[in-house]
Amino acid sequence: MNKSKNLDHISTENKEIARRVIDLCEIVAKTRSIQCTDFYNPFEVKELSSLINTYDTISFSLIGNEDSESKAILIYPDYMNEVNAADFVSLIRIDKKDYDIAHKDVLGSLLSLGIKREKVGDIIINDEAIYFYIRNEILDYVLLNLEKIKNYGVDLEVIDLETPLARAIDYEEKLVTCASARLDLVLANVYNLSRSDAKNAIEAGLVKINYKVIYKISETLDVGDMVSMRRRGRFIVGDYLGLSKKDKLKLIIKIVK
């Protein structure tokens, strides 16, 4: 299999993980084994899925909830009808009690154990519990070593991987006015940046729209687009409210907490 040819349609920022997936596909094709990737965002999954589809004798399935922000890809020979995803990925539950714990606290505690970000899938928090997906290769280590999140003692429980979970996004709304819905203008208004700082961030590859790195400062944002900026956070374009008295576009921005 020509790896260079296979990577022609893969975006620059995803070529490295694409090479890893090609290696896994080659193992599956040669050994008839089952392999599993780390967790990837929707744009990465889309590109990697198209890559796996170039193999005639290989099938794949995604591990995670339907609306998951990150999923692992299970790769296996196409003659296999049933593959047990729980052999590769686990779902952890922590009783939330009255703890004041946010997504960043859970992720920070896991990363402080020396775990790579791509080994952890979605982190979902509701009123009753904290859930997160994790690769089984680090499961025992996490069960043994994750004793606290913030200053709260926690007990971890492995539950059914197929447990349905709704991912609620917690956000605060902000009204911004811009000359247009250009990426650099909206970014500058949301994060109180100068236009030159917003431009530099975009051209440096620090900004994504719907998980895809965007280098074009004049990219137009649409309602529902999720924008992320490294070291700043994420926001969703909520709605257009028409024009202000000065003919500027009024936007509702949902800043993800």
PDB file of N, CA and C in Angstrom, residues 50-116:
ATOM      1  N   SER A  50     -12.372   7.926   5.745  1.00  0.00           N
ATOM      2  CA  SER A  50     -12.203   7.871   4.286  1.00  0.00           C
ATOM      3  C   SER A  50     -10.928   7.125   3.921  1.00  0.00           C
ATOM      4  N   LEU A  51      -9.919   7.232   4.769  1.00  0.00           N
ATOM      5  CA  LEU A  51      -8.658   6.526   4.542  1.00  0.00           C
ATOM      6  C   LEU A  51      -8.840   5.019   4.715  1.00  0.00           C
ATOM      7  N   ILE A  52      -9.515   4.624   5.789  1.00  0.00           N
ATOM      8  CA  ILE A  52      -9.743   3.197   6.048  1.00  0.00           C
ATOM      9  C   ILE A  52     -10.581   2.570   4.934  1.00  0.00           C
ATOM     10  N   ASN A  53     -11.472   3.349   4.377  1.00  0.00           N
ATOM     11  CA  ASN A  53     -12.345   2.837   3.307  1.00  0.00           C
ATOM     12  C   ASN A  53     -11.589   2.482   2.028  1.00  0.00           C
ATOM     13  N   THR A  54     -10.326   2.885   1.922  1.00  0.00           N
ATOM     14  CA  THR A  54      -9.539   2.520   0.741  1.00  0.00           C
ATOM     15  C   THR A  54      -9.051   1.074   0.811  1.00  0.00           C
ATOM     16  N   TYR A  55      -9.243   0.419   1.961  1.00  0.00           N
ATOM     17  CA  TYR A  55      -8.853  -0.985   2.123  1.00  0.00           C
ATOM     18  C   TYR A  55     -10.062  -1.872   1.836  1.00  0.00           C
ATOM     19  N   ASP A  56      -9.937  -2.762   0.864  1.00  0.00           N
ATOM     20  CA  ASP A  56     -11.070  -3.586   0.437  1.00  0.00           C
ATOM     21  C   ASP A  56     -11.465  -4.651   1.451  1.00  0.00           C
ATOM     22  N   THR A  57     -10.523  -5.117   2.262  1.00  0.00           N
ATOM     23  CA  THR A  57     -10.804  -6.258   3.142  1.00  0.00           C
ATOM     24  C   THR A  57     -10.940  -5.856   4.607  1.00  0.00           C
ATOM     25  N   ILE A  58     -11.143  -4.568   4.860  1.00  0.00           N
ATOM     26  CA  ILE A  58     -11.192  -4.065   6.233  1.00  0.00           C
ATOM     27  C   ILE A  58     -12.496  -3.307   6.474  1.00  0.00           C
ATOM     28  N   SER A  59     -13.062  -3.510   7.658  1.00  0.00           N
ATOM     29  CA  SER A  59     -14.227  -2.746   8.094  1.00  0.00           C
ATOM     30  C   SER A  59     -13.862  -1.966   9.352  1.00  0.00           C
ATOM     31  N   PHE A  60     -14.730  -1.052   9.725  1.00  0.00           N
ATOM     32  CA  PHE A  60     -14.476  -0.297  10.955  1.00  0.00           C
ATOM     33  C   PHE A  60     -15.793   0.141  11.579  1.00  0.00           C
ATOM     34  N   SER A  61     -15.743   0.454  12.863  1.00  0.00           N
ATOM     35  CA  SER A  61     -16.887   1.027  13.568  1.00  0.00           C
ATOM     36  C   SER A  61     -16.360   2.060  14.549  1.00  0.00           C
ATOM     37  N   LEU A  62     -17.243   2.954  14.969  1.00  0.00           N
ATOM     38  CA  LEU A  62     -16.853   4.038  15.864  1.00  0.00           C
ATOM     39  C   LEU A  62     -17.301   3.733  17.287  1.00  0.00           C
ATOM     40  N   ILE A  63     -16.449   4.087  18.245  1.00  0.00           N
ATOM     41  CA  ILE A  63     -16.761   3.866  19.657  1.00  0.00           C
ATOM     42  C   ILE A  63     -17.047   5.207  20.316  1.00  0.00           C
ATOM     43  N   GLY A  64     -18.232   5.320  20.895  1.00  0.00           N
ATOM     44  CA  GLY A  64     -18.635   6.557  21.554  1.00  0.00           C
ATOM     45  C   GLY A  64     -20.110   6.792  21.325  1.00  0.00           C
ATOM     46  N   ASN A  65     -20.682   7.739  22.055  1.00  0.00           N
ATOM     47  CA  ASN A  65     -22.081   8.086  21.861  1.00  0.00           C
ATOM     48  C   ASN A  65     -22.286   8.749  20.508  1.00  0.00           C
ATOM     49  N   GLU A  66     -23.524   8.782  20.059  1.00  0.00           N
ATOM     50  CA  GLU A  66     -23.829   9.341  18.739  1.00  0.00           C
ATOM     51  C   GLU A  66     -23.358  10.783  18.604  1.00  0.00           C
ATOM     52  N   ASP A  67     -23.494  11.580  19.684  1.00  0.00           N
ATOM     53  CA  ASP A  67     -23.109  12.991  19.611  1.00  0.00           C
ATOM     54  C   ASP A  67     -21.762  13.269  20.273  1.00  0.00           C
ATOM     55  N   SER A  68     -20.941  12.228  20.408  1.00  0.00           N
ATOM     56  CA  SER A  68     -19.634  12.395  21.050  1.00  0.00           C
ATOM     57  C   SER A  68     -18.753  13.379  20.288  1.00  0.00           C
ATOM     58  N   GLU A  69     -17.996  14.166  21.032  1.00  0.00           N
ATOM     59  CA  GLU A  69     -17.018  15.062  20.416  1.00  0.00           C
ATOM     60  C   GLU A  69     -15.788  14.301  19.960  1.00  0.00           C
ATOM     61  N   SER A  70     -15.499  13.190  20.612  1.00  0.00           N
ATOM     62  CA  SER A  70     -14.340  12.390  20.211  1.00  0.00           C
ATOM     63  C   SER A  70     -14.716  10.916  20.230  1.00  0.00           C
ATOM     64  N   LYS A  71     -14.219  10.197  19.239  1.00  0.00           N
ATOM     65  CA  LYS A  71     -14.513   8.774  19.133  1.00  0.00           C
ATOM     66  C   LYS A  71     -13.248   8.012  18.782  1.00  0.00           C
ATOM     67  N   ALA A  72     -13.202   6.757  19.219  1.00  0.00           N
ATOM     68  CA  ALA A  72     -12.139   5.852  18.794  1.00  0.00           C
ATOM     69  C   ALA A  72     -12.663   5.037  17.612  1.00  0.00           C
ATOM     70  N   ILE A  73     -11.749   4.552  16.795  1.00  0.00           N
ATOM     71  CA  ILE A  73     -12.134   3.773  15.614  1.00  0.00           C
ATOM     72  C   ILE A  73     -11.647   2.338  15.789  1.00  0.00           C
ATOM     73  N   LEU A  74     -12.578   1.406  15.717  1.00  0.00           N
ATOM     74  CA  LEU A  74     -12.260  -0.011  15.811  1.00  0.00           C
ATOM     75  C   LEU A  74     -12.091  -0.541  14.390  1.00  0.00           C
ATOM     76  N   ILE A  75     -10.931  -1.140  14.096  1.00  0.00           N
ATOM     77  CA  ILE A  75     -10.610  -1.603  12.744  1.00  0.00           C
ATOM     78  C   ILE A  75     -10.461  -3.125  12.771  1.00  0.00           C
ATOM     79  N   TYR A  76     -11.113  -3.811  11.828  1.00  0.00           N
ATOM     80  CA  TYR A  76     -11.120  -5.277  11.877  1.00  0.00           C
ATOM     81  C   TYR A  76     -11.376  -5.852  10.478  1.00  0.00           C
ATOM     82  N   PRO A  77     -11.074  -7.144  10.278  1.00  0.00           N
ATOM     83  CA  PRO A  77     -11.324  -7.771   8.975  1.00  0.00           C
ATOM     84  C   PRO A  77     -12.809  -7.726   8.629  1.00  0.00           C
ATOM     85  N   ASP A  78     -13.119  -7.564   7.358  1.00  0.00           N
ATOM     86  CA  ASP A  78     -14.514  -7.354   6.962  1.00  0.00           C
ATOM     87  C   ASP A  78     -15.405  -8.577   7.126  1.00  0.00           C
ATOM     88  N   TYR A  79     -14.818  -9.758   7.371  1.00  0.00           N
ATOM     89  CA  TYR A  79     -15.646 -10.949   7.554  1.00  0.00           C
ATOM     90  C   TYR A  79     -16.154 -11.086   8.987  1.00  0.00           C
ATOM     91  N   MET A  80     -15.673 -10.253   9.894  1.00  0.00           N
ATOM     92  CA  MET A  80     -16.114 -10.311  11.286  1.00  0.00           C
ATOM     93  C   MET A  80     -17.439  -9.563  11.441  1.00  0.00           C
ATOM     94  N   ASN A  81     -18.439 -10.261  11.988  1.00  0.00           N
ATOM     95  CA  ASN A  81     -19.754  -9.644  12.175  1.00  0.00           C
ATOM     96  C   ASN A  81     -19.890  -8.960  13.529  1.00  0.00           C
ATOM     97  N   GLU A  82     -19.256  -9.516  14.545  1.00  0.00           N
ATOM     98  CA  GLU A  82     -19.371  -8.957  15.885  1.00  0.00           C
ATOM     99  C   GLU A  82     -17.984  -8.707  16.463  1.00  0.00           C
ATOM    100  N   VAL A  83     -17.769  -7.484  16.911  1.00  0.00           N
ATOM    101  CA  VAL A  83     -16.508  -7.109  17.543  1.00  0.00           C
ATOM    102  C   VAL A  83     -16.841  -6.435  18.867  1.00  0.00           C
ATOM    103  N   ASN A  84     -16.180  -6.849  19.914  1.00  0.00           N
ATOM    104  CA  ASN A  84     -16.475  -6.319  21.247  1.00  0.00           C
ATOM    105  C   ASN A  84     -15.643  -5.074  21.526  1.00  0.00           C
ATOM    106  N   ALA A  85     -16.262  -3.906  21.422  1.00  0.00           N
ATOM    107  CA  ALA A  85     -15.549  -2.645  21.647  1.00  0.00           C
ATOM    108  C   ALA A  85     -15.037  -2.526  23.075  1.00  0.00           C
ATOM    109  N   ALA A  86     -15.715  -3.192  24.016  1.00  0.00           N
ATOM    110  CA  ALA A  86     -15.318  -3.109  25.425  1.00  0.00           C
ATOM    111  C   ALA A  86     -13.959  -3.754  25.680  1.00  0.00           C
ATOM    112  N   ASP A  87     -13.452  -4.514  24.723  1.00  0.00           N
ATOM    113  CA  ASP A  87     -12.102  -5.065  24.858  1.00  0.00           C
ATOM    114  C   ASP A  87     -11.039  -3.979  24.684  1.00  0.00           C
ATOM    115  N   PHE A  88     -11.439  -2.829  24.153  1.00  0.00           N
ATOM    116  CA  PHE A  88     -10.469  -1.784  23.822  1.00  0.00           C
ATOM    117  C   PHE A  88     -10.734  -0.449  24.525  1.00  0.00           C
ATOM    118  N   VAL A  89     -11.984  -0.187  24.847  1.00  0.00           N
ATOM    119  CA  VAL A  89     -12.366   1.096  25.449  1.00  0.00           C
ATOM    120  C   VAL A  89     -13.295   0.838  26.628  1.00  0.00           C
ATOM    121  N   SER A  90     -13.146   1.631  27.684  1.00  0.00           N
ATOM    122  CA  SER A  90     -14.024   1.526  28.848  1.00  0.00           C
ATOM    123  C   SER A  90     -14.705   2.858  29.129  1.00  0.00           C
ATOM    124  N   LEU A  91     -15.850   2.777  29.794  1.00  0.00           N
ATOM    125  CA  LEU A  91     -16.585   3.961  30.237  1.00  0.00           C
ATOM    126  C   LEU A  91     -16.544   3.996  31.759  1.00  0.00           C
ATOM    127  N   ILE A  92     -16.035   5.089  32.295  1.00  0.00           N
ATOM    128  CA  ILE A  92     -15.871   5.255  33.737  1.00  0.00           C
ATOM    129  C   ILE A  92     -16.962   6.170  34.280  1.00  0.00           C
ATOM    130  N   ARG A  93     -17.490   5.819  35.436  1.00  0.00           N
ATOM    131  CA  ARG A  93     -18.470   6.657  36.134  1.00  0.00           C
ATOM    132  C   ARG A  93     -17.929   7.041  37.506  1.00  0.00           C
ATOM    133  N   ILE A  94     -18.117   8.314  37.869  1.00  0.00           N
ATOM    134  CA  ILE A  94     -17.757   8.824  39.195  1.00  0.00           C
ATOM    135  C   ILE A  94     -18.982   9.515  39.774  1.00  0.00           C
ATOM    136  N   ASP A  95     -19.378   9.133  40.982  1.00  0.00           N
ATOM    137  CA  ASP A  95     -20.504   9.786  41.646  1.00  0.00           C
ATOM    138  C   ASP A  95     -20.150  11.250  41.897  1.00  0.00           C
ATOM    139  N   LYS A  96     -20.963  12.174  41.384  1.00  0.00           N
ATOM    140  CA  LYS A  96     -20.642  13.597  41.480  1.00  0.00           C
ATOM    141  C   LYS A  96     -20.930  14.177  42.860  1.00  0.00           C
ATOM    142  N   LYS A  97     -21.896  13.594  43.564  1.00  0.00           N
ATOM    143  CA  LYS A  97     -22.302  14.106  44.881  1.00  0.00           C
ATOM    144  C   LYS A  97     -22.611  15.593  44.762  1.00  0.00           C
ATOM    145  N   ASP A  98     -22.073  16.403  45.668  1.00  0.00           N
ATOM    146  CA  ASP A  98     -22.279  17.855  45.569  1.00  0.00           C
ATOM    147  C   ASP A  98     -20.983  18.552  45.174  1.00  0.00           C
ATOM    148  N   TYR A  99     -20.110  17.818  44.502  1.00  0.00           N
ATOM    149  CA  TYR A  99     -18.799  18.347  44.138  1.00  0.00           C
ATOM    150  C   TYR A  99     -18.918  19.421  43.059  1.00  0.00           C
ATOM    151  N   ASP A 100     -18.138  20.464  43.199  1.00  0.00           N
ATOM    152  CA  ASP A 100     -18.058  21.522  42.189  1.00  0.00           C
ATOM    153  C   ASP A 100     -16.919  21.174  41.229  1.00  0.00           C
ATOM    154  N   ILE A 101     -17.220  20.316  40.274  1.00  0.00           N
ATOM    155  CA  ILE A 101     -16.213  19.801  39.343  1.00  0.00           C
ATOM    156  C   ILE A 101     -16.636  20.103  37.914  1.00  0.00           C
ATOM    157  N   ALA A 102     -15.716  20.660  37.141  1.00  0.00           N
ATOM    158  CA  ALA A 102     -15.973  20.990  35.741  1.00  0.00           C
ATOM    159  C   ALA A 102     -15.141  20.085  34.828  1.00  0.00           C
ATOM    160  N   HIS A 103     -15.436  20.152  33.541  1.00  0.00           N
ATOM    161  CA  HIS A 103     -14.726  19.357  32.525  1.00  0.00           C
ATOM    162  C   HIS A 103     -13.215  19.528  32.648  1.00  0.00           C
ATOM    163  N   LYS A 104     -12.759  20.778  32.781  1.00  0.00           N
ATOM    164  CA  LYS A 104     -11.321  21.047  32.835  1.00  0.00           C
ATOM    165  C   LYS A 104     -10.672  20.416  34.060  1.00  0.00           C
ATOM    166  N   ASP A 105     -11.427  20.270  35.150  1.00  0.00           N
ATOM    167  CA  ASP A 105     -10.880  19.662  36.365  1.00  0.00           C
ATOM    168  C   ASP A 105     -10.626  18.173  36.153  1.00  0.00           C
ATOM    169  N   VAL A 106     -11.575  17.503  35.506  1.00  0.00           N
ATOM    170  CA  VAL A 106     -11.420  16.071  35.230  1.00  0.00           C
ATOM    171  C   VAL A 106     -10.253  15.842  34.279  1.00  0.00           C
ATOM    172  N   LEU A 107     -10.229  16.600  33.193  1.00  0.00           N
ATOM    173  CA  LEU A 107      -9.151  16.446  32.216  1.00  0.00           C
ATOM    174  C   LEU A 107      -7.802  16.768  32.841  1.00  0.00           C
ATOM    175  N   GLY A 108      -7.742  17.837  33.621  1.00  0.00           N
ATOM    176  CA  GLY A 108      -6.485  18.220  34.265  1.00  0.00           C
ATOM    177  C   GLY A 108      -5.967  17.138  35.193  1.00  0.00           C
ATOM    178  N   SER A 109      -6.859  16.509  35.946  1.00  0.00           N
ATOM    179  CA  SER A 109      -6.452  15.441  36.864  1.00  0.00           C
ATOM    180  C   SER A 109      -5.917  14.233  36.104  1.00  0.00           C
ATOM    181  N   LEU A 110      -6.541  13.912  34.974  1.00  0.00           N
ATOM    182  CA  LEU A 110      -6.067  12.786  34.166  1.00  0.00           C
ATOM    183  C   LEU A 110      -4.714  13.083  33.530  1.00  0.00           C
ATOM    184  N   LEU A 111      -4.569  14.280  32.978  1.00  0.00           N
ATOM    185  CA  LEU A 111      -3.303  14.640  32.335  1.00  0.00           C
ATOM    186  C   LEU A 111      -2.174  14.740  33.344  1.00  0.00           C
ATOM    187  N   SER A 112      -2.500  15.100  34.583  1.00  0.00           N
ATOM    188  CA  SER A 112      -1.466  15.206  35.620  1.00  0.00           C
ATOM    189  C   SER A 112      -0.878  13.843  35.973  1.00  0.00           C
ATOM    190  N   LEU A 113      -1.573  12.780  35.579  1.00  0.00           N
ATOM    191  CA  LEU A 113      -1.053  11.425  35.789  1.00  0.00           C
ATOM    192  C   LEU A 113      -0.082  11.013  34.686  1.00  0.00           C
ATOM    193  N   GLY A 114       0.133  11.913  33.728  1.00  0.00           N
ATOM    194  CA  GLY A 114       1.038  11.617  32.623  1.00  0.00           C
ATOM    195  C   GLY A 114       0.352  10.962  31.441  1.00  0.00           C
ATOM    196  N   ILE A 115      -0.972  11.011  31.428  1.00  0.00           N
ATOM    197  CA  ILE A 115      -1.745  10.392  30.352  1.00  0.00           C
ATOM    198  C   ILE A 115      -1.818  11.333  29.154  1.00  0.00           C
ATOM    199  N   LYS A 116      -1.680  10.788  27.959  1.00  0.00           N
ATOM    200  CA  LYS A 116      -1.803  11.592  26.748  1.00  0.00           C
ATOM    201  C   LYS A 116      -3.272  11.897  26.478  1.00  0.00           C
TER     202      LYS A 116
END
